Short mmCIF file of C-alpha atoms in Angstrom, two decimals:
data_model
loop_
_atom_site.label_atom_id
_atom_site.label_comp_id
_atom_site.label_asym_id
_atom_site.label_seq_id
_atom_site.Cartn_x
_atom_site.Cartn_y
_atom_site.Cartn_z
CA UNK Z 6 111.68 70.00 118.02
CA UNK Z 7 114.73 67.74 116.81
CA UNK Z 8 117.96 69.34 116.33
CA UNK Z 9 118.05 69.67 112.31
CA UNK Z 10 121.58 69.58 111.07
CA UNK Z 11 122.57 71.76 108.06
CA UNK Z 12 120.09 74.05 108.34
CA UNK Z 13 121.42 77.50 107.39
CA UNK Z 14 119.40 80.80 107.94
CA UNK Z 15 120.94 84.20 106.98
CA UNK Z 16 119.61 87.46 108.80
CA UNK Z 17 120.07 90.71 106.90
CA UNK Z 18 120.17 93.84 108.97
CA UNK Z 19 121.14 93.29 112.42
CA UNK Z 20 119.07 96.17 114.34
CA UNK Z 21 117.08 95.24 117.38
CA UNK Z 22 114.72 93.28 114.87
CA UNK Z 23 117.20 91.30 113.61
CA UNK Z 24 119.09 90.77 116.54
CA UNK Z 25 116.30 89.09 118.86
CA UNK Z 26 115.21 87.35 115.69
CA UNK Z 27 118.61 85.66 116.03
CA UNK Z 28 118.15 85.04 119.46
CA UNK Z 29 114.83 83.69 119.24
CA UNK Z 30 116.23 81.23 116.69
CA UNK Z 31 119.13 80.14 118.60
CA UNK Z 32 116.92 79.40 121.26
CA UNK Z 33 114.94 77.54 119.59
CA UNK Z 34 117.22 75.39 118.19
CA UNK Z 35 115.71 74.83 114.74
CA UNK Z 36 119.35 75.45 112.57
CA UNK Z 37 122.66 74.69 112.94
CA UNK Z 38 124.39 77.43 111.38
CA UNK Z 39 123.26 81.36 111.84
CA UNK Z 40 125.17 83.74 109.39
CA UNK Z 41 124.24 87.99 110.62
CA UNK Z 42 124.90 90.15 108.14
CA UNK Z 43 124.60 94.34 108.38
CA UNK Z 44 126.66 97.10 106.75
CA UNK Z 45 127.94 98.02 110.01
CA UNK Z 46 130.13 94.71 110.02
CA UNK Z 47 131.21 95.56 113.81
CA UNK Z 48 127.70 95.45 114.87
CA UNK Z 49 127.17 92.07 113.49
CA UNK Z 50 130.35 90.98 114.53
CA UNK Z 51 129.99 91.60 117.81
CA UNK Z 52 125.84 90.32 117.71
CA UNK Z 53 127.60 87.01 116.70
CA UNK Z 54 130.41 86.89 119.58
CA UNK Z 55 127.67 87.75 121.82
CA UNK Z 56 124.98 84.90 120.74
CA UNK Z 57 128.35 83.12 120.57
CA UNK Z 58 129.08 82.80 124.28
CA UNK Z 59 125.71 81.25 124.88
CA UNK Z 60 126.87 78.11 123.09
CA UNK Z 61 126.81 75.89 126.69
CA UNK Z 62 122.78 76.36 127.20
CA UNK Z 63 121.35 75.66 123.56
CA UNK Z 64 121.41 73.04 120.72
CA UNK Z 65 125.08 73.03 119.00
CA UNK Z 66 124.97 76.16 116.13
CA UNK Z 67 127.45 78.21 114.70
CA UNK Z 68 126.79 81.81 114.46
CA UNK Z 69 129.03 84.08 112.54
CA UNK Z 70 128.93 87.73 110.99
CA UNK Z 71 129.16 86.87 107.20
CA UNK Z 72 128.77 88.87 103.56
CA UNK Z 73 125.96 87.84 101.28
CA UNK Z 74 127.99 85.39 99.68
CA UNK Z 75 127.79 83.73 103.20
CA UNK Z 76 124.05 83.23 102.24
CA UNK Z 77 124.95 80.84 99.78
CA UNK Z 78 123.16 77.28 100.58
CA UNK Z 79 120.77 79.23 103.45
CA UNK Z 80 117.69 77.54 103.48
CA UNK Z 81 115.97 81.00 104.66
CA UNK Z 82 116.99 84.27 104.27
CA UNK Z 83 115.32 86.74 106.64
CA UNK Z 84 115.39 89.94 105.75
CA UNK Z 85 115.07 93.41 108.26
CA UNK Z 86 117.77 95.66 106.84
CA UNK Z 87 115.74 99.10 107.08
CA UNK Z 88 115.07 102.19 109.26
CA UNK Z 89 113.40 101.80 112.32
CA UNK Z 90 109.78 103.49 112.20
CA UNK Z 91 109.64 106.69 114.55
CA UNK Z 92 106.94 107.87 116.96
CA UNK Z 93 103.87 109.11 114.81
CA UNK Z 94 105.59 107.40 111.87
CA UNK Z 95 103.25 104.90 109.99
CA UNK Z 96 104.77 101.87 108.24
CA UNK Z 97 103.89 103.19 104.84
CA UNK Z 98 106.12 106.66 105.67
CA UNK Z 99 108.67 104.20 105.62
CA UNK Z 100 108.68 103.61 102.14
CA UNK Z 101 111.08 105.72 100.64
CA UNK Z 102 114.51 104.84 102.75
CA UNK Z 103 113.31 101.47 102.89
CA UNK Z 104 113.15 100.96 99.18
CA UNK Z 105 116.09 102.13 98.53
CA UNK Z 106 117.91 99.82 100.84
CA UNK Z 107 116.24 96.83 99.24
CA UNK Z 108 117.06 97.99 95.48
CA UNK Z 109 120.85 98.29 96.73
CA UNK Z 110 120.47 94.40 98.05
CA UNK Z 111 118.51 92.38 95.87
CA UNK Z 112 120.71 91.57 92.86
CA UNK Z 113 123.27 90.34 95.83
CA UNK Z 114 120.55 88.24 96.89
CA UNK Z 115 119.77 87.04 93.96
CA UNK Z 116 123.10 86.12 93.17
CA UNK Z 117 123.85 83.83 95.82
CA UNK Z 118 119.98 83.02 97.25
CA UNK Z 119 117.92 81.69 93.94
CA UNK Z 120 117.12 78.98 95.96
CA UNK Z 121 116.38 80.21 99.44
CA UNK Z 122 113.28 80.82 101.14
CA UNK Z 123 113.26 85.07 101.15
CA UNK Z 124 110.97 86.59 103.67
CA UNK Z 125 110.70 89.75 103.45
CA UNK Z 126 110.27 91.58 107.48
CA UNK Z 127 111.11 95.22 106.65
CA UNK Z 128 108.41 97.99 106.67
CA UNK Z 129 105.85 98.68 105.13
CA UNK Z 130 106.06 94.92 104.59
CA UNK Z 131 103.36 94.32 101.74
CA UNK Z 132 105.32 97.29 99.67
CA UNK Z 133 108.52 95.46 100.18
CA UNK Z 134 107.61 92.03 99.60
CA UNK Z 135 106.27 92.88 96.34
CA UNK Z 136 109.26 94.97 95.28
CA UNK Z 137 111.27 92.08 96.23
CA UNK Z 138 109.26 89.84 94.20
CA UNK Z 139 109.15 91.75 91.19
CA UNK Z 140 113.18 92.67 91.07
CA UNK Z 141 114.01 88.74 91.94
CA UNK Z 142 112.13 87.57 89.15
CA UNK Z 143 112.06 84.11 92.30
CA UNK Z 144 108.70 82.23 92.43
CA UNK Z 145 106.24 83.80 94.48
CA UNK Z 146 105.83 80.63 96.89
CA UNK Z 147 109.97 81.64 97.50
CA UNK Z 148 109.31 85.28 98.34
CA UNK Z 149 106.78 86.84 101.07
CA UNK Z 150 106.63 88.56 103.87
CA UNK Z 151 105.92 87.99 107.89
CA UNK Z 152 102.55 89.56 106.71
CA UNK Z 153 100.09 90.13 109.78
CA UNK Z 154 101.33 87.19 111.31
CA UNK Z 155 101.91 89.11 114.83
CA UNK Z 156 98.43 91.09 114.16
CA UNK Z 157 97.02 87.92 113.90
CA UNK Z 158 98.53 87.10 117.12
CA UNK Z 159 97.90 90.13 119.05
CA UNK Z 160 93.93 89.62 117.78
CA UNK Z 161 93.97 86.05 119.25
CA UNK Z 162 95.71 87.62 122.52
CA UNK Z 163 93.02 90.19 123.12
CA UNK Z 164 90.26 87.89 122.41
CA UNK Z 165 91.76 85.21 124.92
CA UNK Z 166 92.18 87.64 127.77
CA UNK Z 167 88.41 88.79 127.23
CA UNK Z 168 87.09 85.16 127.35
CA UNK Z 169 89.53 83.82 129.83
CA UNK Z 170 90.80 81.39 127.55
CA UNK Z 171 94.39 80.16 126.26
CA UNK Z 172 95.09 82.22 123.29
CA UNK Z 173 95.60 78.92 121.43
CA UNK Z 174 92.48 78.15 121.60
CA UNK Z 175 91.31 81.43 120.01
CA UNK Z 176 90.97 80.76 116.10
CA UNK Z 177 90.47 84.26 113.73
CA UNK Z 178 92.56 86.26 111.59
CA UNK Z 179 93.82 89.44 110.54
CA UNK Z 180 94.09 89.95 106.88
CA UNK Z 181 94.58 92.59 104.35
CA UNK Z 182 97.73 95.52 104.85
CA UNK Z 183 100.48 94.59 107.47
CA UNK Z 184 99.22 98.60 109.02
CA UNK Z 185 96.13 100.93 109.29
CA UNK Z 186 93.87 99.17 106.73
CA UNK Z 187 94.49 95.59 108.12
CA UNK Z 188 91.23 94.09 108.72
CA UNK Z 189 89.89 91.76 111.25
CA UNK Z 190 87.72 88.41 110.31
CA UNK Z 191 84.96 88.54 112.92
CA UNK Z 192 82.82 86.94 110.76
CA UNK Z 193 84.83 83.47 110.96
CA UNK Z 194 86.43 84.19 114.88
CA UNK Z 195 85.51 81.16 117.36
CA UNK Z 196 86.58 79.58 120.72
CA UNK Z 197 87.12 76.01 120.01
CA UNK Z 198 84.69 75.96 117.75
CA UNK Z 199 81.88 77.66 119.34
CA UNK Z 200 81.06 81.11 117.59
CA UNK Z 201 82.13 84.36 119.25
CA UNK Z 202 78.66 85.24 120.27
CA UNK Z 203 77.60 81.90 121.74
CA UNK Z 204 80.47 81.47 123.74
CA UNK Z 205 80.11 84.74 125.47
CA UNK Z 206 76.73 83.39 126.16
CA UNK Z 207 77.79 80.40 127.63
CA UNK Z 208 80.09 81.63 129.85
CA UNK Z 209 78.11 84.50 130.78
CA UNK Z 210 80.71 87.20 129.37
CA UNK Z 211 79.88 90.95 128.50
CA UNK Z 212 79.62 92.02 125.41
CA UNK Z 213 82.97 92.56 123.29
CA UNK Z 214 83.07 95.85 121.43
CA UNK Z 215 84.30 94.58 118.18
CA UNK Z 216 85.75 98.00 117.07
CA UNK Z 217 87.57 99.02 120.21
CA UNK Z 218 89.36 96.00 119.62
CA UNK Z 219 90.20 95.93 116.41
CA UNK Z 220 91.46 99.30 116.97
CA UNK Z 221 93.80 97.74 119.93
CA UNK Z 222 95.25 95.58 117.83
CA UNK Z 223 96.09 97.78 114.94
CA UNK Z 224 97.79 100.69 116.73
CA UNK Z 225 99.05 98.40 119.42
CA UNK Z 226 102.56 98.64 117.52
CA UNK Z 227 102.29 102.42 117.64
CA UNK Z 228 101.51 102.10 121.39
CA UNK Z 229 104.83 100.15 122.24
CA UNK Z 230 106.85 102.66 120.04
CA UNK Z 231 106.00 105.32 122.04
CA UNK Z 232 106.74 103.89 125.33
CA UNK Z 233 110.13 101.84 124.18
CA UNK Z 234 110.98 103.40 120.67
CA UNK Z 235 110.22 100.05 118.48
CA UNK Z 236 108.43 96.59 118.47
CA UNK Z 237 111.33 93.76 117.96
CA UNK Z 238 110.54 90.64 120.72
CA UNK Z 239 106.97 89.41 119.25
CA UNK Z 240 107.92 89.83 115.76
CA UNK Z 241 110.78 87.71 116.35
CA UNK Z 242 109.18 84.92 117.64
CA UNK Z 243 106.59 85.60 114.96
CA UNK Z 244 109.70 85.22 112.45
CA UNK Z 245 110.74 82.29 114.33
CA UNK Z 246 107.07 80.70 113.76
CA UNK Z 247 107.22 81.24 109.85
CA UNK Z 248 110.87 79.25 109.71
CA UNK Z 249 109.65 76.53 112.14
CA UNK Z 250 106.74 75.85 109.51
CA UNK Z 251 109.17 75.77 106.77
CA UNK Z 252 111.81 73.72 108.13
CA UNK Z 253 109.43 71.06 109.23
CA UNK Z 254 107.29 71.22 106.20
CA UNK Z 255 104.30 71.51 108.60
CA UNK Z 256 101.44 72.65 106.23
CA UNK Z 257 100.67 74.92 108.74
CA UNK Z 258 98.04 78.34 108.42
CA UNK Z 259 99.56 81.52 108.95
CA UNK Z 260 98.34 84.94 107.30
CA UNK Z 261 102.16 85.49 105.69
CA UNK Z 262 102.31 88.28 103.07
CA UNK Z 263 101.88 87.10 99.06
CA UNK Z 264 101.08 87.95 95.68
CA UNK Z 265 97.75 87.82 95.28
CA UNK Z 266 96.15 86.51 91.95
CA UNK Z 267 92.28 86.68 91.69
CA UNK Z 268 91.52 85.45 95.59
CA UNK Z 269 88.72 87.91 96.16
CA UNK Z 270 88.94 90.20 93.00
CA UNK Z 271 92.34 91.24 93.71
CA UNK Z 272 95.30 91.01 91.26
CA UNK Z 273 98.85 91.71 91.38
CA UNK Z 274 99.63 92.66 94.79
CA UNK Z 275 100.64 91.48 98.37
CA UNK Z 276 99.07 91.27 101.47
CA UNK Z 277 97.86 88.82 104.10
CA UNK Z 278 95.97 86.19 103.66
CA UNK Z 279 95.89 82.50 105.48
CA UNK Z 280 98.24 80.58 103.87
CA UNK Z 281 99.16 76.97 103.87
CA UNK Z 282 103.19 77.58 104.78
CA UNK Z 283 105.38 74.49 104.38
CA UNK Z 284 108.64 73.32 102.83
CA UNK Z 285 108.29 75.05 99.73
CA UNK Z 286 107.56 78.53 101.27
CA UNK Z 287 104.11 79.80 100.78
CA UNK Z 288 102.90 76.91 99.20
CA UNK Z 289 98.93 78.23 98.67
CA UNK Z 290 96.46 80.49 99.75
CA UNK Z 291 92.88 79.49 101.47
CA UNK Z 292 90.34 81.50 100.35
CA UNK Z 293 88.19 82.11 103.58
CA UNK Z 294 84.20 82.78 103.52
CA UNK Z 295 84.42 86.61 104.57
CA UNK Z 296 81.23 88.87 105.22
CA UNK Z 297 80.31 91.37 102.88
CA UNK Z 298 81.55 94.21 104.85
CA UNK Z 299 85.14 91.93 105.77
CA UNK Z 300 85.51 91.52 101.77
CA UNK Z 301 84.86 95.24 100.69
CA UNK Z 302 87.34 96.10 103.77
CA UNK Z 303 89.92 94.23 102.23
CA UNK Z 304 89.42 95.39 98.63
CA UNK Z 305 90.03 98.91 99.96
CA UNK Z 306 93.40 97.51 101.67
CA UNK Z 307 94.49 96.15 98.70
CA UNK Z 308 93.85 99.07 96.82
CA UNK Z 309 95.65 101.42 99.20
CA UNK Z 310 98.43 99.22 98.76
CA UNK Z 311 98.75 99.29 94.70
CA UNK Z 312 98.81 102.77 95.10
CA UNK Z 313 101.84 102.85 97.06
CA UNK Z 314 103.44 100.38 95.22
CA UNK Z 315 102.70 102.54 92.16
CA UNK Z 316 104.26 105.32 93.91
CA UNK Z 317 107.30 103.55 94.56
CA UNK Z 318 107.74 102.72 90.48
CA UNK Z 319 106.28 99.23 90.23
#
């Protein structure tokens, strides 16, 4: 990708999330100015000096700890700020600390940010992303989350490696809850083109079983947390992904996190769905074909979530 000058991105909450968020976009090279923000200033400070000293091996970019005034003029604001999730901790346990932290933020973001691209990374994401929505009063096509983006990819991952193919090539989804009721579109999944079923056929492959899988992917989170303590490298190249299709208005697919108004029978809350992402954020939602068991999975995801959100006071 070109080097874009004045591109600004602000990252709130400089834990290990944040932090190789801002390393995967310094590598990449996609802004020109990186402002860290945490309330432990030292820890972003020194996040900054130490992103700082790779100036020599990437695209010229200035990268400084900042206040959320410093967000002023950012193009995106990505947002982690939150507490980590613990082993045996689901996202949705998450809830209460996390809300709190984003109630204590907002009207500072909305002070300085009206303009900005928000998304919303912090667990449980869905919950979050439509808290921030409704306290921001911003357009919903300004404010979503990173959604099952990385489910989406892990799914693609574990399908490749099964049928020997680049992961690239694998095209499905993961839609619904950003957790334990996420739910996987078999239904529309195909190699280049060529239907799950066939393909195995064609290449003389043994059969997949479809809920081993599915069940791979959605703990596989829970899996790494137990071995390192949290998940931060694939989300933040996940993250990364989500800006790139911003910044370069690409149009492109991606199952971000969103209000969701009548796709599917369901009103008034967030989750993943794919979503044409471009320059002006989460521009619309495609409304997939989705088997009569994928739809009534997805209804009950929704409906787990607007009774979280309830509990939380919205």
């Amino acid at each position: 990708m070109a080097f874009r000058r004045g591109v600004k991105i602000a990252i709130i909450g400089l834990g290990q999330v944040g932090a190789s968020t801002a390393f995967a976009i310094m590598a990449s090279g996609i802004a020109s100015e990186l402002v860290l923000i945490d309330i432990n200033r030292e820890k972003a400070e020194g996040e900054a000096m130490d992103l700082g000293d790779a100036a020599a091996f990437t695209k010229p970019i200035n990268v400084y700890e900042g206040t959320y005034a410093d967000c002023q003029g950012a193009q995106i604001v990505i947002f982690t700020a939150g507490a980590n999730q613990k082993p045996g901790e689901t996202r949705l346990d998450l809830m209460e600390k996390n809300v709190t932290i984003l109630k204590q933020a907002m009207p500072q973001l909305v002070k300085y940010c009206e303009k900005s691209i928000l998304i919303m990374v912090t667990n449980p994401v869905d919950v979050l992303t439509y808290i921030a929505l409704k306290t921001s009063e911003l357009p919903p096509n300004q404010v979503f989350g990173s959604g099952t983006v990385l489910d989406t990819s892990r799914f693609k991952a574990a399908l490749a490696q099964h049928c020997q193919v680049d992961p690239r090539n694998v095209h499905t989804y993961i839609v619904g809850e950003h957790g334990d009721s996420e739910v996987a579109l078999w239904s529309s999944a195909n190699i280049a083109g060529v239907s799950l079923d066939d393909f195995f056929q064609l290449r003389g492959l043994a059969p997949l079983n479809r809920e081993q899988l599915a069940e791979q992917v959605k703990t596989a989170a829970y899996e790494i947390i137990q071995r390192k303590g949290a998940t931060y490298y694939a989300v933040a190249l996940s993250i990364k992904r989500i800006c790139e299709a911003v910044l370069r208005d690409e149009n492109s697919i991606l199952t971000v996190s969103g209000l969701v108004k009548g796709s599917y029978g369901i009103e008034d809350c967030c989750l993943s769905l794919p979503c044409i992402v471009n320059g002006l954020g989460r521009a619309e939602t495609v409304v997939l074909p989705l088997s009569v068991e994928e739809e009534d999975a997805l209804r009950r995801s929704a409906k787990l979530l607007k009774d979280i959100i309830k509990q939380a006071g919205f």
